[in-house]
């Protein structure tokens, strides 16, 4: 049995960033305001700007001009926060999902990771209804509920890249290489070690 415990925030030794590096962080967050861990990213950016610009009014102006979040991002941010919690805490999710044909379903999912493929974010997990790995496009998740049940760890090799028949796989424009199940570090197609 694997247990996940909440740990307090780590204190890092001082990090020196140039203004250009801080701007790169702001640009990355602005480019993906609704990406995974965006809220944590905004918190990190605020800390960086606090060091670079000690005047609170100028810092607030920098933040306001560096980040833009659409009105619809608020709803998706709430869903994403639940998905992120499920992955980080290894908790089963109950997901209300609408597929590419508009069919709605309710699924129990054992979340494994969050992935990005061809301009879409995916919740990658084990679907208990299908008894198989599935890639759920995040913008098609209509609702999700975090349960208290611990999601078992599954071999990362099971998830690989999405199949060529899956929309994410078609978006990649190639057939995934077969992935042999292994223990330890696994490099997924298109990823880094």
mmCIF file with all atom_site columns, C-alpha atoms in Angstrom, residues 17-163:
data_model
loop_
_atom_site.group_PDB
_atom_site.id
_atom_site.type_symbol
_atom_site.label_atom_id
_atom_site.label_alt_id
_atom_site.label_comp_id
_atom_site.label_asym_id
_atom_site.label_entity_id
_atom_site.label_seq_id
_atom_site.pdbx_PDB_ins_code
_atom_site.Cartn_x
_atom_site.Cartn_y
_atom_site.Cartn_z
_atom_site.occupancy
_atom_site.B_iso_or_equiv
_atom_site.pdbx_formal_charge
_atom_site.auth_seq_id
_atom_site.auth_comp_id
_atom_site.auth_asym_id
_atom_site.auth_atom_id
_atom_site.pdbx_PDB_model_num
ATOM 1   C CA . UNK A 1 17  ? 17.000  35.281 -12.085 1.00 0.00 ? 17  UNK A CA 1
ATOM 2   C CA . UNK A 1 18  ? 17.637  37.947 -14.654 1.00 0.00 ? 18  UNK A CA 1
ATOM 3   C CA . UNK A 1 19  ? 14.695  40.187 -15.583 1.00 0.00 ? 19  UNK A CA 1
ATOM 4   C CA . UNK A 1 20  ? 14.561  38.303 -18.903 1.00 0.00 ? 20  UNK A CA 1
ATOM 5   C CA . UNK A 1 21  ? 14.257  34.962 -17.096 1.00 0.00 ? 21  UNK A CA 1
ATOM 6   C CA . UNK A 1 22  ? 11.467  36.358 -14.910 1.00 0.00 ? 22  UNK A CA 1
ATOM 7   C CA . UNK A 1 23  ? 9.776   37.672 -18.056 1.00 0.00 ? 23  UNK A CA 1
ATOM 8   C CA . UNK A 1 24  ? 10.068  34.181 -19.581 1.00 0.00 ? 24  UNK A CA 1
ATOM 9   C CA . UNK A 1 25  ? 8.187   32.754 -16.575 1.00 0.00 ? 25  UNK A CA 1
ATOM 10  C CA . UNK A 1 26  ? 5.470   35.401 -17.007 1.00 0.00 ? 26  UNK A CA 1
ATOM 11  C CA . UNK A 1 27  ? 5.210   34.735 -20.748 1.00 0.00 ? 27  UNK A CA 1
ATOM 12  C CA . UNK A 1 28  ? 4.963   30.970 -20.199 1.00 0.00 ? 28  UNK A CA 1
ATOM 13  C CA . UNK A 1 29  ? 2.151   31.460 -17.686 1.00 0.00 ? 29  UNK A CA 1
ATOM 14  C CA . UNK A 1 30  ? 0.376   33.921 -19.973 1.00 0.00 ? 30  UNK A CA 1
ATOM 15  C CA . UNK A 1 31  ? 0.630   31.450 -22.877 1.00 0.00 ? 31  UNK A CA 1
ATOM 16  C CA . UNK A 1 32  ? -0.967  28.683 -20.783 1.00 0.00 ? 32  UNK A CA 1
ATOM 17  C CA . UNK A 1 33  ? -3.146  30.504 -18.207 1.00 0.00 ? 33  UNK A CA 1
ATOM 18  C CA . UNK A 1 34  ? -5.328  27.428 -17.868 1.00 0.00 ? 34  UNK A CA 1
ATOM 19  C CA . UNK A 1 35  ? -2.571  24.804 -17.922 1.00 0.00 ? 35  UNK A CA 1
ATOM 20  C CA . UNK A 1 36  ? -1.930  22.358 -15.117 1.00 0.00 ? 36  UNK A CA 1
ATOM 21  C CA . UNK A 1 37  ? -0.609  23.902 -11.918 1.00 0.00 ? 37  UNK A CA 1
ATOM 22  C CA . UNK A 1 38  ? -1.314  27.405 -13.284 1.00 0.00 ? 38  UNK A CA 1
ATOM 23  C CA . UNK A 1 39  ? -2.389  28.665 -9.868  1.00 0.00 ? 39  UNK A CA 1
ATOM 24  C CA . UNK A 1 40  ? 0.886   27.446 -8.338  1.00 0.00 ? 40  UNK A CA 1
ATOM 25  C CA . UNK A 1 41  ? 2.715   29.067 -11.269 1.00 0.00 ? 41  UNK A CA 1
ATOM 26  C CA . UNK A 1 42  ? 1.031   32.402 -10.592 1.00 0.00 ? 42  UNK A CA 1
ATOM 27  C CA . UNK A 1 43  ? 2.099   32.103 -6.940  1.00 0.00 ? 43  UNK A CA 1
ATOM 28  C CA . UNK A 1 44  ? 5.679   31.452 -8.035  1.00 0.00 ? 44  UNK A CA 1
ATOM 29  C CA . UNK A 1 45  ? 5.568   34.423 -10.401 1.00 0.00 ? 45  UNK A CA 1
ATOM 30  C CA . UNK A 1 46  ? 4.329   36.661 -7.581  1.00 0.00 ? 46  UNK A CA 1
ATOM 31  C CA . UNK A 1 47  ? 7.326   35.581 -5.471  1.00 0.00 ? 47  UNK A CA 1
ATOM 32  C CA . UNK A 1 48  ? 9.723   36.289 -8.344  1.00 0.00 ? 48  UNK A CA 1
ATOM 33  C CA . UNK A 1 49  ? 8.194   39.705 -8.942  1.00 0.00 ? 49  UNK A CA 1
ATOM 34  C CA . UNK A 1 50  ? 8.272   40.500 -5.218  1.00 0.00 ? 50  UNK A CA 1
ATOM 35  C CA . UNK A 1 51  ? 12.050  40.108 -5.325  1.00 0.00 ? 51  UNK A CA 1
ATOM 36  C CA . UNK A 1 52  ? 12.491  41.982 -8.612  1.00 0.00 ? 52  UNK A CA 1
ATOM 37  C CA . UNK A 1 53  ? 10.019  44.757 -7.780  1.00 0.00 ? 53  UNK A CA 1
ATOM 38  C CA . UNK A 1 54  ? 9.674   45.501 -4.051  1.00 0.00 ? 54  UNK A CA 1
ATOM 39  C CA . UNK A 1 55  ? 7.076   48.293 -4.547  1.00 0.00 ? 55  UNK A CA 1
ATOM 40  C CA . UNK A 1 56  ? 3.668   46.555 -4.130  1.00 0.00 ? 56  UNK A CA 1
ATOM 41  C CA . UNK A 1 57  ? 1.839   48.935 -6.507  1.00 0.00 ? 57  UNK A CA 1
ATOM 42  C CA . UNK A 1 58  ? 4.342   48.493 -9.336  1.00 0.00 ? 58  UNK A CA 1
ATOM 43  C CA . UNK A 1 59  ? 4.380   44.726 -8.685  1.00 0.00 ? 59  UNK A CA 1
ATOM 44  C CA . UNK A 1 60  ? 0.560   44.591 -8.933  1.00 0.00 ? 60  UNK A CA 1
ATOM 45  C CA . UNK A 1 61  ? 0.757   46.524 -12.210 1.00 0.00 ? 61  UNK A CA 1
ATOM 46  C CA . UNK A 1 62  ? 3.362   44.083 -13.546 1.00 0.00 ? 62  UNK A CA 1
ATOM 47  C CA . UNK A 1 63  ? 1.168   41.132 -12.612 1.00 0.00 ? 63  UNK A CA 1
ATOM 48  C CA . UNK A 1 64  ? -1.915  42.723 -14.164 1.00 0.00 ? 64  UNK A CA 1
ATOM 49  C CA . UNK A 1 65  ? -0.114  43.354 -17.439 1.00 0.00 ? 65  UNK A CA 1
ATOM 50  C CA . UNK A 1 66  ? 1.705   40.007 -17.502 1.00 0.00 ? 66  UNK A CA 1
ATOM 51  C CA . UNK A 1 67  ? -1.203  37.618 -17.070 1.00 0.00 ? 67  UNK A CA 1
ATOM 52  C CA . UNK A 1 68  ? -4.612  37.393 -18.660 1.00 0.00 ? 68  UNK A CA 1
ATOM 53  C CA . UNK A 1 69  ? -7.157  34.779 -17.733 1.00 0.00 ? 69  UNK A CA 1
ATOM 54  C CA . UNK A 1 70  ? -10.418 34.443 -19.634 1.00 0.00 ? 70  UNK A CA 1
ATOM 55  C CA . UNK A 1 71  ? -13.741 34.340 -17.810 1.00 0.00 ? 71  UNK A CA 1
ATOM 56  C CA . UNK A 1 72  ? -14.310 30.701 -18.783 1.00 0.00 ? 72  UNK A CA 1
ATOM 57  C CA . UNK A 1 73  ? -10.915 29.783 -17.356 1.00 0.00 ? 73  UNK A CA 1
ATOM 58  C CA . UNK A 1 74  ? -12.362 30.153 -13.846 1.00 0.00 ? 74  UNK A CA 1
ATOM 59  C CA . UNK A 1 75  ? -14.640 27.124 -14.255 1.00 0.00 ? 75  UNK A CA 1
ATOM 60  C CA . UNK A 1 76  ? -11.987 25.049 -15.961 1.00 0.00 ? 76  UNK A CA 1
ATOM 61  C CA . UNK A 1 77  ? -9.457  26.098 -13.297 1.00 0.00 ? 77  UNK A CA 1
ATOM 62  C CA . UNK A 1 78  ? -11.736 24.635 -10.612 1.00 0.00 ? 78  UNK A CA 1
ATOM 63  C CA . UNK A 1 79  ? -11.993 21.338 -12.491 1.00 0.00 ? 79  UNK A CA 1
ATOM 64  C CA . UNK A 1 80  ? -8.259  21.335 -13.161 1.00 0.00 ? 80  UNK A CA 1
ATOM 65  C CA . UNK A 1 81  ? -7.520  21.918 -9.469  1.00 0.00 ? 81  UNK A CA 1
ATOM 66  C CA . UNK A 1 82  ? -9.540  18.786 -8.611  1.00 0.00 ? 82  UNK A CA 1
ATOM 67  C CA . UNK A 1 83  ? -7.742  16.792 -11.335 1.00 0.00 ? 83  UNK A CA 1
ATOM 68  C CA . UNK A 1 84  ? -4.344  18.010 -10.089 1.00 0.00 ? 84  UNK A CA 1
ATOM 69  C CA . UNK A 1 85  ? -5.262  17.034 -6.519  1.00 0.00 ? 85  UNK A CA 1
ATOM 70  C CA . UNK A 1 86  ? -6.335  13.599 -7.687  1.00 0.00 ? 86  UNK A CA 1
ATOM 71  C CA . UNK A 1 87  ? -3.042  13.016 -9.507  1.00 0.00 ? 87  UNK A CA 1
ATOM 72  C CA . UNK A 1 88  ? -0.888  14.432 -6.691  1.00 0.00 ? 88  UNK A CA 1
ATOM 73  C CA . UNK A 1 89  ? -2.751  12.625 -3.892  1.00 0.00 ? 89  UNK A CA 1
ATOM 74  C CA . UNK A 1 90  ? -3.444  9.464  -5.965  1.00 0.00 ? 90  UNK A CA 1
ATOM 75  C CA . UNK A 1 91  ? -7.208  9.607  -5.412  1.00 0.00 ? 91  UNK A CA 1
ATOM 76  C CA . UNK A 1 92  ? -9.892  8.042  -7.597  1.00 0.00 ? 92  UNK A CA 1
ATOM 77  C CA . UNK A 1 93  ? -11.977 10.577 -9.529  1.00 0.00 ? 93  UNK A CA 1
ATOM 78  C CA . UNK A 1 94  ? -15.605 10.326 -10.563 1.00 0.00 ? 94  UNK A CA 1
ATOM 79  C CA . UNK A 1 95  ? -15.725 12.161 -13.894 1.00 0.00 ? 95  UNK A CA 1
ATOM 80  C CA . UNK A 1 96  ? -18.682 13.348 -15.971 1.00 0.00 ? 96  UNK A CA 1
ATOM 81  C CA . UNK A 1 97  ? -17.241 13.338 -19.492 1.00 0.00 ? 97  UNK A CA 1
ATOM 82  C CA . UNK A 1 98  ? -18.533 14.180 -22.967 1.00 0.00 ? 98  UNK A CA 1
ATOM 83  C CA . UNK A 1 99  ? -16.713 12.415 -25.814 1.00 0.00 ? 99  UNK A CA 1
ATOM 84  C CA . UNK A 1 100 ? -15.991 13.808 -29.286 1.00 0.00 ? 100 UNK A CA 1
ATOM 85  C CA . UNK A 1 101 ? -19.405 12.643 -30.522 1.00 0.00 ? 101 UNK A CA 1
ATOM 86  C CA . UNK A 1 102 ? -21.195 14.469 -27.719 1.00 0.00 ? 102 UNK A CA 1
ATOM 87  C CA . UNK A 1 103 ? -22.036 11.317 -25.742 1.00 0.00 ? 103 UNK A CA 1
ATOM 88  C CA . UNK A 1 104 ? -22.036 11.938 -21.995 1.00 0.00 ? 104 UNK A CA 1
ATOM 89  C CA . UNK A 1 105 ? -20.844 9.336  -19.516 1.00 0.00 ? 105 UNK A CA 1
ATOM 90  C CA . UNK A 1 106 ? -19.905 9.046  -15.881 1.00 0.00 ? 106 UNK A CA 1
ATOM 91  C CA . UNK A 1 107 ? -16.632 7.235  -15.197 1.00 0.00 ? 107 UNK A CA 1
ATOM 92  C CA . UNK A 1 108 ? -14.531 6.207  -12.238 1.00 0.00 ? 108 UNK A CA 1
ATOM 93  C CA . UNK A 1 109 ? -10.930 6.998  -13.151 1.00 0.00 ? 109 UNK A CA 1
ATOM 94  C CA . UNK A 1 110 ? -7.680  6.083  -11.440 1.00 0.00 ? 110 UNK A CA 1
ATOM 95  C CA . UNK A 1 111 ? -5.615  9.146  -12.425 1.00 0.00 ? 111 UNK A CA 1
ATOM 96  C CA . UNK A 1 112 ? -1.993  8.563  -13.367 1.00 0.00 ? 112 UNK A CA 1
ATOM 97  C CA . UNK A 1 113 ? -0.761  11.777 -14.994 1.00 0.00 ? 113 UNK A CA 1
ATOM 98  C CA . UNK A 1 114 ? -1.655  14.941 -16.863 1.00 0.00 ? 114 UNK A CA 1
ATOM 99  C CA . UNK A 1 115 ? -0.333  15.119 -20.439 1.00 0.00 ? 115 UNK A CA 1
ATOM 100 C CA . UNK A 1 116 ? -0.326  17.582 -23.319 1.00 0.00 ? 116 UNK A CA 1
ATOM 101 C CA . UNK A 1 117 ? -0.702  16.503 -26.933 1.00 0.00 ? 117 UNK A CA 1
ATOM 102 C CA . UNK A 1 118 ? -1.453  18.726 -29.937 1.00 0.00 ? 118 UNK A CA 1
ATOM 103 C CA . UNK A 1 119 ? -2.791  21.779 -28.087 1.00 0.00 ? 119 UNK A CA 1
ATOM 104 C CA . UNK A 1 120 ? -4.916  19.799 -25.616 1.00 0.00 ? 120 UNK A CA 1
ATOM 105 C CA . UNK A 1 121 ? -4.446  18.750 -22.014 1.00 0.00 ? 121 UNK A CA 1
ATOM 106 C CA . UNK A 1 122 ? -5.405  15.202 -21.068 1.00 0.00 ? 122 UNK A CA 1
ATOM 107 C CA . UNK A 1 123 ? -6.096  13.365 -17.845 1.00 0.00 ? 123 UNK A CA 1
ATOM 108 C CA . UNK A 1 124 ? -4.439  10.004 -18.389 1.00 0.00 ? 124 UNK A CA 1
ATOM 109 C CA . UNK A 1 125 ? -5.798  7.269  -16.193 1.00 0.00 ? 125 UNK A CA 1
ATOM 110 C CA . UNK A 1 126 ? -7.246  3.820  -15.798 1.00 0.00 ? 126 UNK A CA 1
ATOM 111 C CA . UNK A 1 127 ? -10.960 3.821  -16.661 1.00 0.00 ? 127 UNK A CA 1
ATOM 112 C CA . UNK A 1 128 ? -12.742 1.333  -14.437 1.00 0.00 ? 128 UNK A CA 1
ATOM 113 C CA . UNK A 1 129 ? -15.746 1.132  -16.759 1.00 0.00 ? 129 UNK A CA 1
ATOM 114 C CA . UNK A 1 130 ? -13.616 0.166  -19.778 1.00 0.00 ? 130 UNK A CA 1
ATOM 115 C CA . UNK A 1 131 ? -10.999 -1.677 -17.702 1.00 0.00 ? 131 UNK A CA 1
ATOM 116 C CA . UNK A 1 132 ? -8.330  -0.013 -19.820 1.00 0.00 ? 132 UNK A CA 1
ATOM 117 C CA . UNK A 1 133 ? -6.085  3.050  -19.975 1.00 0.00 ? 133 UNK A CA 1
ATOM 118 C CA . UNK A 1 134 ? -7.819  6.145  -21.325 1.00 0.00 ? 134 UNK A CA 1
ATOM 119 C CA . UNK A 1 135 ? -6.829  9.679  -22.296 1.00 0.00 ? 135 UNK A CA 1
ATOM 120 C CA . UNK A 1 136 ? -9.618  12.090 -21.234 1.00 0.00 ? 136 UNK A CA 1
ATOM 121 C CA . UNK A 1 137 ? -9.439  15.455 -22.944 1.00 0.00 ? 137 UNK A CA 1
ATOM 122 C CA . UNK A 1 138 ? -9.569  17.990 -20.133 1.00 0.00 ? 138 UNK A CA 1
ATOM 123 C CA . UNK A 1 139 ? -11.864 20.439 -21.937 1.00 0.00 ? 139 UNK A CA 1
ATOM 124 C CA . UNK A 1 140 ? -14.467 17.651 -22.255 1.00 0.00 ? 140 UNK A CA 1
ATOM 125 C CA . UNK A 1 141 ? -14.583 16.951 -18.532 1.00 0.00 ? 141 UNK A CA 1
ATOM 126 C CA . UNK A 1 142 ? -17.821 18.571 -17.408 1.00 0.00 ? 142 UNK A CA 1
ATOM 127 C CA . UNK A 1 143 ? -17.502 17.766 -13.710 1.00 0.00 ? 143 UNK A CA 1
ATOM 128 C CA . UNK A 1 144 ? -15.308 15.711 -11.437 1.00 0.00 ? 144 UNK A CA 1
ATOM 129 C CA . UNK A 1 145 ? -15.418 14.647 -7.846  1.00 0.00 ? 145 UNK A CA 1
ATOM 130 C CA . UNK A 1 146 ? -12.431 13.635 -5.763  1.00 0.00 ? 146 UNK A CA 1
ATOM 131 C CA . UNK A 1 147 ? -13.050 10.508 -3.695  1.00 0.00 ? 147 UNK A CA 1
ATOM 132 C CA . UNK A 1 148 ? -11.282 9.298  -0.564  1.00 0.00 ? 148 UNK A CA 1
ATOM 133 C CA . UNK A 1 149 ? -10.267 6.047  -2.303  1.00 0.00 ? 149 UNK A CA 1
ATOM 134 C CA . UNK A 1 150 ? -6.568  5.667  -3.097  1.00 0.00 ? 150 UNK A CA 1
ATOM 135 C CA . UNK A 1 151 ? -5.869  5.037  -6.780  1.00 0.00 ? 151 UNK A CA 1
ATOM 136 C CA . UNK A 1 152 ? -3.449  2.162  -7.316  1.00 0.00 ? 152 UNK A CA 1
ATOM 137 C CA . UNK A 1 153 ? -0.231  2.888  -9.150  1.00 0.00 ? 153 UNK A CA 1
ATOM 138 C CA . UNK A 1 154 ? -0.177  1.366  -12.601 1.00 0.00 ? 154 UNK A CA 1
ATOM 139 C CA . UNK A 1 155 ? 2.801   0.615  -14.814 1.00 0.00 ? 155 UNK A CA 1
ATOM 140 C CA . UNK A 1 156 ? 3.501   3.780  -16.868 1.00 0.00 ? 156 UNK A CA 1
ATOM 141 C CA . UNK A 1 157 ? 4.176   1.548  -19.882 1.00 0.00 ? 157 UNK A CA 1
ATOM 142 C CA . UNK A 1 158 ? 0.452   0.758  -20.016 1.00 0.00 ? 158 UNK A CA 1
ATOM 143 C CA . UNK A 1 159 ? -0.370  4.334  -20.966 1.00 0.00 ? 159 UNK A CA 1
ATOM 144 C CA . UNK A 1 160 ? 2.288   5.078  -23.606 1.00 0.00 ? 160 UNK A CA 1
ATOM 145 C CA . UNK A 1 161 ? 1.070   7.496  -26.243 1.00 0.00 ? 161 UNK A CA 1
ATOM 146 C CA . UNK A 1 162 ? -2.577  7.502  -27.305 1.00 0.00 ? 162 UNK A CA 1
ATOM 147 C CA . UNK A 1 163 ? -3.466  5.026  -30.047 1.00 0.00 ? 163 UNK A CA 1
#
